[in-house]
PDB file of C-alpha atoms in Angstrom:
ATOM      1  CA  MET A   1     123.290  70.446  40.127  1.00 50.00           C
ATOM      2  CA  ALA A   2     121.907  71.921  43.328  1.00 48.00           C
ATOM      3  CA  HIS A   3     118.301  72.075  43.898  1.00 51.00           C
ATOM      4  CA  SER A   4     116.686  74.399  46.358  1.00 50.00           C
ATOM      5  CA  SER A   5     114.884  73.666  49.382  1.00 55.00           C
ATOM      6  CA  ASP A   6     112.501  76.252  50.027  1.00 58.00           C
ATOM      7  CA  PRO A   7     109.475  75.031  50.149  1.00 54.00           C
ATOM      8  CA  ALA A   8     107.600  78.267  48.163  1.00 53.00           C
ATOM      9  CA  SER A   9     109.704  77.643  45.200  1.00 55.00           C
ATOM     10  CA  HIS A  10     108.961  73.687  44.360  1.00 52.00           C
ATOM     11  CA  GLN A  11     105.248  75.059  44.783  1.00 49.00           C
ATOM     12  CA  SER A  12     105.693  77.852  42.338  1.00 50.00           C
ATOM     13  CA  ASP A  13     107.416  75.439  40.130  1.00 54.00           C
ATOM     14  CA  PHE A  14     103.725  72.285  40.802  1.00 38.00           C
ATOM     15  CA  PHE A  15     101.853  75.538  39.181  1.00 38.00           C
ATOM     16  CA  ASN A  16     103.545  76.891  36.759  1.00 50.00           C
ATOM     17  CA  ALA A  17     103.522  73.001  35.151  1.00 46.00           C
ATOM     18  CA  VAL A  18      99.926  73.064  35.764  1.00 41.00           C
ATOM     19  CA  GLU A  19      99.186  75.845  34.227  1.00 44.00           C
ATOM     20  CA  SER A  20     101.094  75.271  31.220  1.00 67.00           C
ATOM     21  CA  ASP A  21      99.483  71.502  31.909  1.00 66.00           C
ATOM     22  CA  THR A  22      96.469  73.868  31.139  1.00 71.00           C
ATOM     23  CA  SER A  23      97.153  75.815  28.274  1.00 84.00           C
ATOM     24  CA  GLN A  24      98.577  72.419  26.109  1.00 88.00           C
ATOM     25  CA  ARG A  25      94.807  71.186  26.680  1.00 90.00           C
ATOM     26  CA  ILE A  26      92.943  73.876  25.893  1.00 92.00           C
ATOM     27  CA  ILE A  27      95.612  74.438  22.457  1.00 94.00           C
ATOM     28  CA  ALA A  28      95.164  70.482  22.307  1.00 94.00           C
ATOM     29  CA  GLU A  29      91.258  71.224  22.211  1.00 94.00           C
ATOM     30  CA  LEU A  30      90.693  73.400  20.836  1.00 95.00           C
ATOM     31  CA  CYS A  31      93.296  72.259  17.769  1.00 95.00           C
ATOM     32  CA  ASN A  32      90.867  69.741  17.662  1.00 94.00           C
ATOM     33  CA  ALA A  33      87.779  71.357  17.772  1.00 94.00           C
ATOM     34  CA  LEU A  34      89.436  73.926  14.181  1.00 95.00           C
ATOM     35  CA  TYR A  35      90.780  70.660  12.407  1.00 93.00           C
ATOM     36  CA  GLU A  36      86.832  69.067  12.410  1.00 92.00           C
ATOM     37  CA  ARG A  37      85.799  72.171  11.451  1.00 89.00           C
ATOM     38  CA  GLU A  38      88.102  73.115   8.637  1.00 90.00           C
ATOM     39  CA  LEU A  39      88.090  69.832   6.499  1.00 91.00           C
ATOM     40  CA  ALA A  40      85.048  69.526   6.560  1.00 89.00           C
ATOM     41  CA  LEU A  41      84.480  73.490   5.148  1.00 86.00           C
ATOM     42  CA  ILE A  42      87.131  72.191   2.423  1.00 88.00           C
ATOM     43  CA  ALA A  43      85.125  68.962   2.198  1.00 88.00           C
ATOM     44  CA  GLN A  44      82.333  71.011   1.068  1.00 86.00           C
ATOM     45  CA  GLN A  45      83.742  74.097  -0.832  1.00 82.00           C
ATOM     46  CA  GLY A  46      87.743  73.414  -1.040  1.00 81.00           C
ATOM     47  CA  PRO A  47      89.467  74.468  -4.452  1.00 81.00           C
ATOM     48  CA  ASN A  48      88.611  71.956  -7.647  1.00 85.00           C
ATOM     49  CA  GLN A  49      92.559  72.115  -9.005  1.00 88.00           C
ATOM     50  CA  THR A  50      94.497  70.075  -7.465  1.00 90.00           C
ATOM     51  CA  SER A  51      97.878  71.867  -6.352  1.00 89.00           C
ATOM     52  CA  LEU A  52      95.063  74.731  -4.597  1.00 87.00           C
ATOM     53  CA  LEU A  53      93.556  71.797  -2.536  1.00 88.00           C
ATOM     54  CA  ARG A  54      96.979  70.205  -1.991  1.00 91.00           C
ATOM     55  CA  ARG A  55      98.477  74.045  -0.780  1.00 89.00           C
ATOM     56  CA  ARG A  56      95.655  74.472   1.539  1.00 87.00           C
ATOM     57  CA  ILE A  57      95.711  71.142   3.167  1.00 90.00           C
ATOM     58  CA  ALA A  58      99.619  71.759   3.566  1.00 90.00           C
ATOM     59  CA  GLY A  59      99.280  74.976   5.460  1.00 90.00           C
ATOM     60  CA  LEU A  60      96.010  74.145   7.751  1.00 92.00           C
ATOM     61  CA  SER A  61      98.740  72.792  10.484  1.00 92.00           C
ATOM     62  CA  HIS A  62     100.059  76.033  10.619  1.00 92.00           C
ATOM     63  CA  HIS A  63      96.969  78.139  10.629  1.00 92.00           C
ATOM     64  CA  VAL A  64      95.217  76.262  12.863  1.00 94.00           C
ATOM     65  CA  ARG A  65      97.400  75.828  15.465  1.00 93.00           C
ATOM     66  CA  ARG A  66      98.408  79.801  14.966  1.00 92.00           C
ATOM     67  CA  THR A  67      94.315  79.981  15.440  1.00 94.00           C
ATOM     68  CA  ALA A  68      94.075  78.144  18.524  1.00 94.00           C
ATOM     69  CA  ARG A  69      97.372  79.370  19.847  1.00 93.00           C
ATOM     70  CA  PHE A  70      94.624  83.059  19.785  1.00 93.00           C
ATOM     71  CA  LEU A  71      92.356  82.071  21.431  1.00 94.00           C
ATOM     72  CA  ALA A  72      93.398  79.885  24.114  1.00 93.00           C
ATOM     73  CA  ALA A  73      95.368  83.800  24.986  1.00 91.00           C
ATOM     74  CA  LYS A  74      92.021  84.668  25.378  1.00 89.00           C
ATOM     75  CA  ALA A  75      92.483  87.849  24.642  1.00 88.00           C
ATOM     76  CA  VAL A  76      88.886  88.869  23.266  1.00 91.00           C
ATOM     77  CA  PRO A  77      86.249  89.492  26.036  1.00 91.00           C
ATOM     78  CA  LEU A  78      83.896  87.610  24.689  1.00 93.00           C
ATOM     79  CA  GLU A  79      83.321  84.125  26.204  1.00 94.00           C
ATOM     80  CA  LEU A  80      85.099  81.200  25.274  1.00 94.00           C
ATOM     81  CA  ASP A  81      84.140  78.180  24.449  1.00 94.00           C
ATOM     82  CA  GLU A  82      86.365  76.058  23.931  1.00 92.00           C
ATOM     83  CA  HIS A  83      84.780  73.021  23.180  1.00 91.00           C
ATOM     84  CA  ASN A  84      84.293  74.406  19.511  1.00 92.00           C
ATOM     85  CA  ALA A  85      85.865  76.960  19.779  1.00 94.00           C
ATOM     86  CA  SER A  86      84.117  79.817  19.344  1.00 95.00           C
ATOM     87  CA  TRP A  87      83.304  82.981  21.193  1.00 95.00           C
ATOM     88  CA  GLN A  88      79.273  83.390  23.293  1.00 95.00           C
ATOM     89  CA  ALA A  89      77.829  86.702  24.225  1.00 95.00           C
ATOM     90  CA  ARG A  90      74.243  87.442  24.680  1.00 96.00           C
ATOM     91  CA  GLN A  91      72.013  87.799  20.893  1.00 97.00           C
ATOM     92  CA  ALA A  92      70.132  90.858  20.543  1.00 96.00           C
ATOM     93  CA  ALA A  93      67.225  90.437  19.393  1.00 96.00           C
ATOM     94  CA  LYS A  94      67.677  91.968  16.334  1.00 96.00           C
ATOM     95  CA  ASN A  95      70.764  92.426  14.459  1.00 97.00           C
ATOM     96  CA  PRO A  96      72.956  95.605  15.864  1.00 96.00           C
ATOM     97  CA  ALA A  97      73.500  96.875  12.089  1.00 96.00           C
ATOM     98  CA  ARG A  98      69.859  97.268  11.441  1.00 95.00           C
ATOM     99  CA  SER A  99      70.462 100.722  13.484  1.00 93.00           C
ATOM    100  CA  ASN A 100      73.164 101.900  11.263  1.00 93.00           C
ATOM    101  CA  ASP A 101      73.306 105.858  10.066  1.00 94.00           C
ATOM    102  CA  THR A 102      74.770 105.867   6.505  1.00 95.00           C
ATOM    103  CA  GLY A 103      75.901 109.401   7.217  1.00 96.00           C
ATOM    104  CA  LYS A 104      78.087 108.490  10.175  1.00 95.00           C
ATOM    105  CA  THR A 105      78.991 105.927   8.232  1.00 96.00           C
ATOM    106  CA  ASN A 106      80.875 107.987   5.572  1.00 97.00           C
ATOM    107  CA  ALA A 107      81.781 110.137   7.859  1.00 96.00           C
ATOM    108  CA  TRP A 108      83.910 107.469   9.823  1.00 95.00           C
ATOM    109  CA  PHE A 109      85.228 106.025   6.953  1.00 96.00           C
ATOM    110  CA  ALA A 110      86.199 108.868   5.601  1.00 96.00           C
ATOM    111  CA  GLU A 111      88.220 109.666   8.274  1.00 94.00           C
ATOM    112  CA  HIS A 112      89.070 106.297   9.280  1.00 93.00           C
ATOM    113  CA  ALA A 113      89.390 103.790   6.106  1.00 95.00           C
ATOM    114  CA  LYS A 114      93.577 102.699   5.821  1.00 95.00           C
ATOM    115  CA  VAL A 115      94.471  99.281   4.106  1.00 96.00           C
ATOM    116  CA  GLY A 116      94.459  96.687   6.527  1.00 94.00           C
ATOM    117  CA  LEU A 117      91.491  97.981   9.115  1.00 94.00           C
ATOM    118  CA  VAL A 118      89.138  95.019   9.925  1.00 95.00           C
ATOM    119  CA  VAL A 119      85.642  96.583   9.439  1.00 96.00           C
ATOM    120  CA  PRO A 120      81.730  94.633   9.429  1.00 97.00           C
ATOM    121  CA  VAL A 121      79.946  93.716   6.628  1.00 97.00           C
ATOM    122  CA  TRP A 122      75.851  93.125   7.049  1.00 97.00           C
ATOM    123  CA  VAL A 123      75.345  89.833   4.869  1.00 96.00           C
ATOM    124  CA  GLN A 124      72.283  89.385   3.862  1.00 95.00           C
ATOM    125  CA  GLU A 125      70.260  86.239   1.470  1.00 92.00           C
ATOM    126  CA  PHE A 126      66.887  85.805   1.525  1.00 90.00           C
ATOM    127  CA  ASP A 127      65.991  86.165   4.823  1.00 91.00           C
ATOM    128  CA  ASN A 128      68.429  85.936   6.654  1.00 96.00           C
ATOM    129  CA  GLU A 129      71.548  87.822   7.673  1.00 97.00           C
ATOM    130  CA  HIS A 130      74.655  87.917   9.743  1.00 98.00           C
ATOM    131  CA  LEU A 131      78.000  89.938  10.216  1.00 98.00           C
ATOM    132  CA  GLU A 132      80.951  89.251   8.556  1.00 97.00           C
ATOM    133  CA  LEU A 133      84.395  90.639   9.310  1.00 97.00           C
ATOM    134  CA  ASP A 134      86.999  91.222   6.169  1.00 96.00           C
ATOM    135  CA  SER A 135      89.517  93.236   5.757  1.00 96.00           C
ATOM    136  CA  ILE A 136      90.326  96.240   3.636  1.00 97.00           C
ATOM    137  CA  ASP A 137      92.978  96.155   1.210  1.00 95.00           C
ATOM    138  CA  HIS A 138      92.703  99.568  -0.996  1.00 97.00           C
ATOM    139  CA  VAL A 139      90.948 103.048  -0.651  1.00 97.00           C
ATOM    140  CA  GLN A 140      91.201 105.819  -2.904  1.00 97.00           C
ATOM    141  CA  PRO A 141      90.271 109.018  -1.560  1.00 95.00           C
ATOM    142  CA  GLU A 142      89.405 111.140  -4.187  1.00 95.00           C
ATOM    143  CA  ASN A 143      86.287 109.438  -5.040  1.00 96.00           C
ATOM    144  CA  GLN A 144      85.139 108.302  -1.489  1.00 97.00           C
ATOM    145  CA  THR A 145      85.612 104.020  -2.159  1.00 97.00           C
ATOM    146  CA  LEU A 146      87.321 101.539  -0.743  1.00 97.00           C
ATOM    147  CA  HIS A 147      88.205  97.618  -1.565  1.00 97.00           C
ATOM    148  CA  VAL A 148      87.779  94.966   1.350  1.00 96.00           C
ATOM    149  CA  ASN A 149      89.574  91.316   0.408  1.00 94.00           C
ATOM    150  CA  LYS A 150      86.805  89.496   0.074  1.00 93.00           C
ATOM    151  CA  PHE A 151      83.559  91.572  -0.941  1.00 94.00           C
ATOM    152  CA  GLY A 152      84.838  94.027  -2.917  1.00 94.00           C
ATOM    153  CA  TRP A 153      84.325  97.247  -2.932  1.00 96.00           C
ATOM    154  CA  PHE A 154      82.177  99.710  -1.519  1.00 97.00           C
ATOM    155  CA  ASP A 155      81.348 103.636  -1.133  1.00 97.00           C
ATOM    156  CA  PHE A 156      82.134 105.245   1.985  1.00 98.00           C
ATOM    157  CA  SER A 157      78.454 105.403   3.234  1.00 97.00           C
ATOM    158  CA  GLY A 158      78.496 101.458   2.737  1.00 97.00           C
ATOM    159  CA  THR A 159      76.825 100.810  -0.511  1.00 96.00           C
ATOM    160  CA  PRO A 160      78.267  98.400  -2.931  1.00 94.00           C
ATOM    161  CA  VAL A 161      80.013  99.891  -5.674  1.00 93.00           C
ATOM    162  CA  GLU A 162      79.591  96.194  -7.730  1.00 87.00           C
ATOM    163  CA  SER A 163      77.543  93.655  -7.739  1.00 81.00           C
ATOM    164  CA  PRO A 164      77.458  91.184  -4.979  1.00 76.00           C
ATOM    165  CA  ALA A 165      77.440  88.206  -6.951  1.00 70.00           C
ATOM    166  CA  ARG A 166      80.602  89.401  -8.507  1.00 74.00           C
ATOM    167  CA  TYR A 167      82.327  88.671  -5.716  1.00 71.00           C
ATOM    168  CA  THR A 168      79.772  85.839  -3.999  1.00 69.00           C
ATOM    169  CA  ASP A 169      78.412  83.972  -6.812  1.00 70.00           C
ATOM    170  CA  ARG A 170      74.945  84.339  -5.617  1.00 70.00           C
ATOM    171  CA  GLU A 171      72.089  87.048  -7.087  1.00 72.00           C
ATOM    172  CA  HIS A 172      70.007  86.832  -4.221  1.00 84.00           C
ATOM    173  CA  ILE A 173      72.444  88.423  -1.535  1.00 90.00           C
ATOM    174  CA  THR A 174      72.606  91.800  -0.228  1.00 93.00           C
ATOM    175  CA  LEU A 175      76.124  93.383   1.376  1.00 95.00           C
ATOM    176  CA  SER A 176      75.935  96.271   3.174  1.00 97.00           C
ATOM    177  CA  LEU A 177      79.608  98.288   5.013  1.00 97.00           C
ATOM    178  CA  VAL A 178      79.086  99.491   8.220  1.00 97.00           C
ATOM    179  CA  LYS A 179      80.115 101.715  10.686  1.00 95.00           C
ATOM    180  CA  PRO A 180      81.812  99.108  13.730  1.00 94.00           C
ATOM    181  CA  SER A 181      80.670  99.543  16.928  1.00 93.00           C
ATOM    182  CA  LYS A 182      80.562  97.459  20.151  1.00 92.00           C
ATOM    183  CA  ALA A 183      77.905  95.786  19.692  1.00 94.00           C
ATOM    184  CA  VAL A 184      78.838  94.942  15.696  1.00 96.00           C
ATOM    185  CA  MET A 185      81.757  93.507  16.159  1.00 95.00           C
ATOM    186  CA  THR A 186      80.714  91.070  19.157  1.00 95.00           C
ATOM    187  CA  ALA A 187      77.890  89.693  16.679  1.00 97.00           C
ATOM    188  CA  ALA A 188      80.568  89.354  14.274  1.00 97.00           C
ATOM    189  CA  CYS A 189      82.821  87.636  16.299  1.00 96.00           C
ATOM    190  CA  CYS A 190      80.459  85.740  17.632  1.00 97.00           C
ATOM    191  CA  GLY A 191      78.695  84.729  14.490  1.00 97.00           C
ATOM    192  CA  HIS A 192      74.990  85.962  15.124  1.00 98.00           C
ATOM    193  CA  THR A 193      72.075  85.283  12.952  1.00 98.00           C
ATOM    194  CA  TRP A 194      68.640  86.315  12.202  1.00 98.00           C
ATOM    195  CA  ASN A 195      65.899  86.151  10.062  1.00 96.00           C
ATOM    196  CA  HIS A 196      62.249  86.922   9.882  1.00 93.00           C
ATOM    197  CA  LYS A 197      61.853  85.754  13.528  1.00 94.00           C
ATOM    198  CA  GLY A 198      64.672  86.875  15.561  1.00 95.00           C
ATOM    199  CA  ARG A 199      67.921  84.992  16.791  1.00 96.00           C
ATOM    200  CA  THR A 200      68.814  81.469  15.173  1.00 97.00           C
ATOM    201  CA  SER A 201      71.445  79.370  15.808  1.00 96.00           C
ATOM    202  CA  PRO A 202      74.820  81.078  15.137  1.00 96.00           C
ATOM    203  CA  ARG A 203      77.524  79.741  12.196  1.00 94.00           C
ATOM    204  CA  THR A 204      80.896  79.342  12.233  1.00 92.00           C
ATOM    205  CA  LEU A 205      83.954  81.906  11.682  1.00 93.00           C
ATOM    206  CA  THR A 206      86.774  80.426   9.823  1.00 91.00           C
ATOM    207  CA  LEU A 207      90.031  80.386  10.734  1.00 92.00           C
ATOM    208  CA  ARG A 208      90.236  83.590   8.353  1.00 92.00           C
ATOM    209  CA  GLU A 209      87.894  85.551  11.021  1.00 94.00           C
ATOM    210  CA  ILE A 210      88.823  84.214  13.731  1.00 94.00           C
ATOM    211  CA  LEU A 211      92.368  85.180  12.852  1.00 92.00           C
ATOM    212  CA  LEU A 212      90.704  89.117  11.741  1.00 94.00           C
ATOM    213  CA  VAL A 213      89.721  89.049  14.815  1.00 92.00           C
ATOM    214  CA  SER A 214      93.776  88.841  16.466  1.00 89.00           C
ATOM    215  CA  THR A 215      93.899  92.050  14.949  1.00 88.00           C
ATOM    216  CA  LEU A 216      90.844  93.679  16.957  1.00 90.00           C
ATOM    217  CA  ASN A 217      91.110  97.029  19.310  1.00 83.00           C
ATOM    218  CA  TRP A 218      87.916  96.427  21.796  1.00 83.00           C
ATOM    219  CA  ARG A 219      89.398  99.595  24.050  1.00 77.00           C
ATOM    220  CA  LYS A 220      87.658 101.570  21.205  1.00 63.00           C
ATOM    221  CA  PHE A 221      85.993 101.461  17.781  1.00 63.00           C
ATOM    222  CA  SER A 222      86.374 104.899  17.246  1.00 44.00           C
ATOM    223  CA  GLU A 223      89.779 104.752  16.118  1.00 45.00           C
ATOM    224  CA  PRO A 224      91.574 102.112  13.174  1.00 42.00           C
ATOM    225  CA  GLN A 225      92.856  99.274  15.070  1.00 45.00           C
ATOM    226  CA  ARG A 226      96.320  97.502  13.879  1.00 43.00           C
ATOM    227  CA  PHE A 227      96.591  94.972  11.570  1.00 37.00           C
ATOM    228  CA  ASP A 228      99.308  93.190  12.078  1.00 39.00           C
ATOM    229  CA  ASN A 229     100.717  90.035   9.553  1.00 37.00           C
ATOM    230  CA  LYS A 230     102.239  87.540  11.977  1.00 35.00           C
TER     231      LYS A 230
END
């Protein structure tokens, strides 16, 4: 087979190879970080039933590779820390959810609530607080309530309909559904946390949370985000 003698062609092939090698290196580094922390999480909080534990471990490789490819694509407008498989952004002195207006939250969810929409939940436990992403899996417009996959039922103003302990197994926890904004979603994606003294060390996002980020429309948070289960 004839080979091109065009120097520009060889140069293009070289840079494509370098780019591919760099991408593979980043993905491998991200996979290592994700495996390490997900296995630690399974060891601490994994299911007690052997069958469920085996199923979770069996699917881990697929989910880790999928998450690493998404992170490596850098589709999120935040700085990626490849060593820790996490996003970085300047942390606000106070939780941006504290400026949440329940009236505006009610109006926003009345207009935009739909199955698959990724939304932020404000989680407070004793003196600690953070924002966590969850996805809507049921909407009842007739009584202005919705259900999110992890944290349960809320009304459109963001107030839990049932005790948070029913979903979290923790008695001293307070949950609030808040209206999405760039500041709120950035804090959720970066795992920002606070206490009465101010900023605290970021929390680590789970694989599920990172994949939920892949559905967000960063251009305009006033519109629903599309949820694709790719």
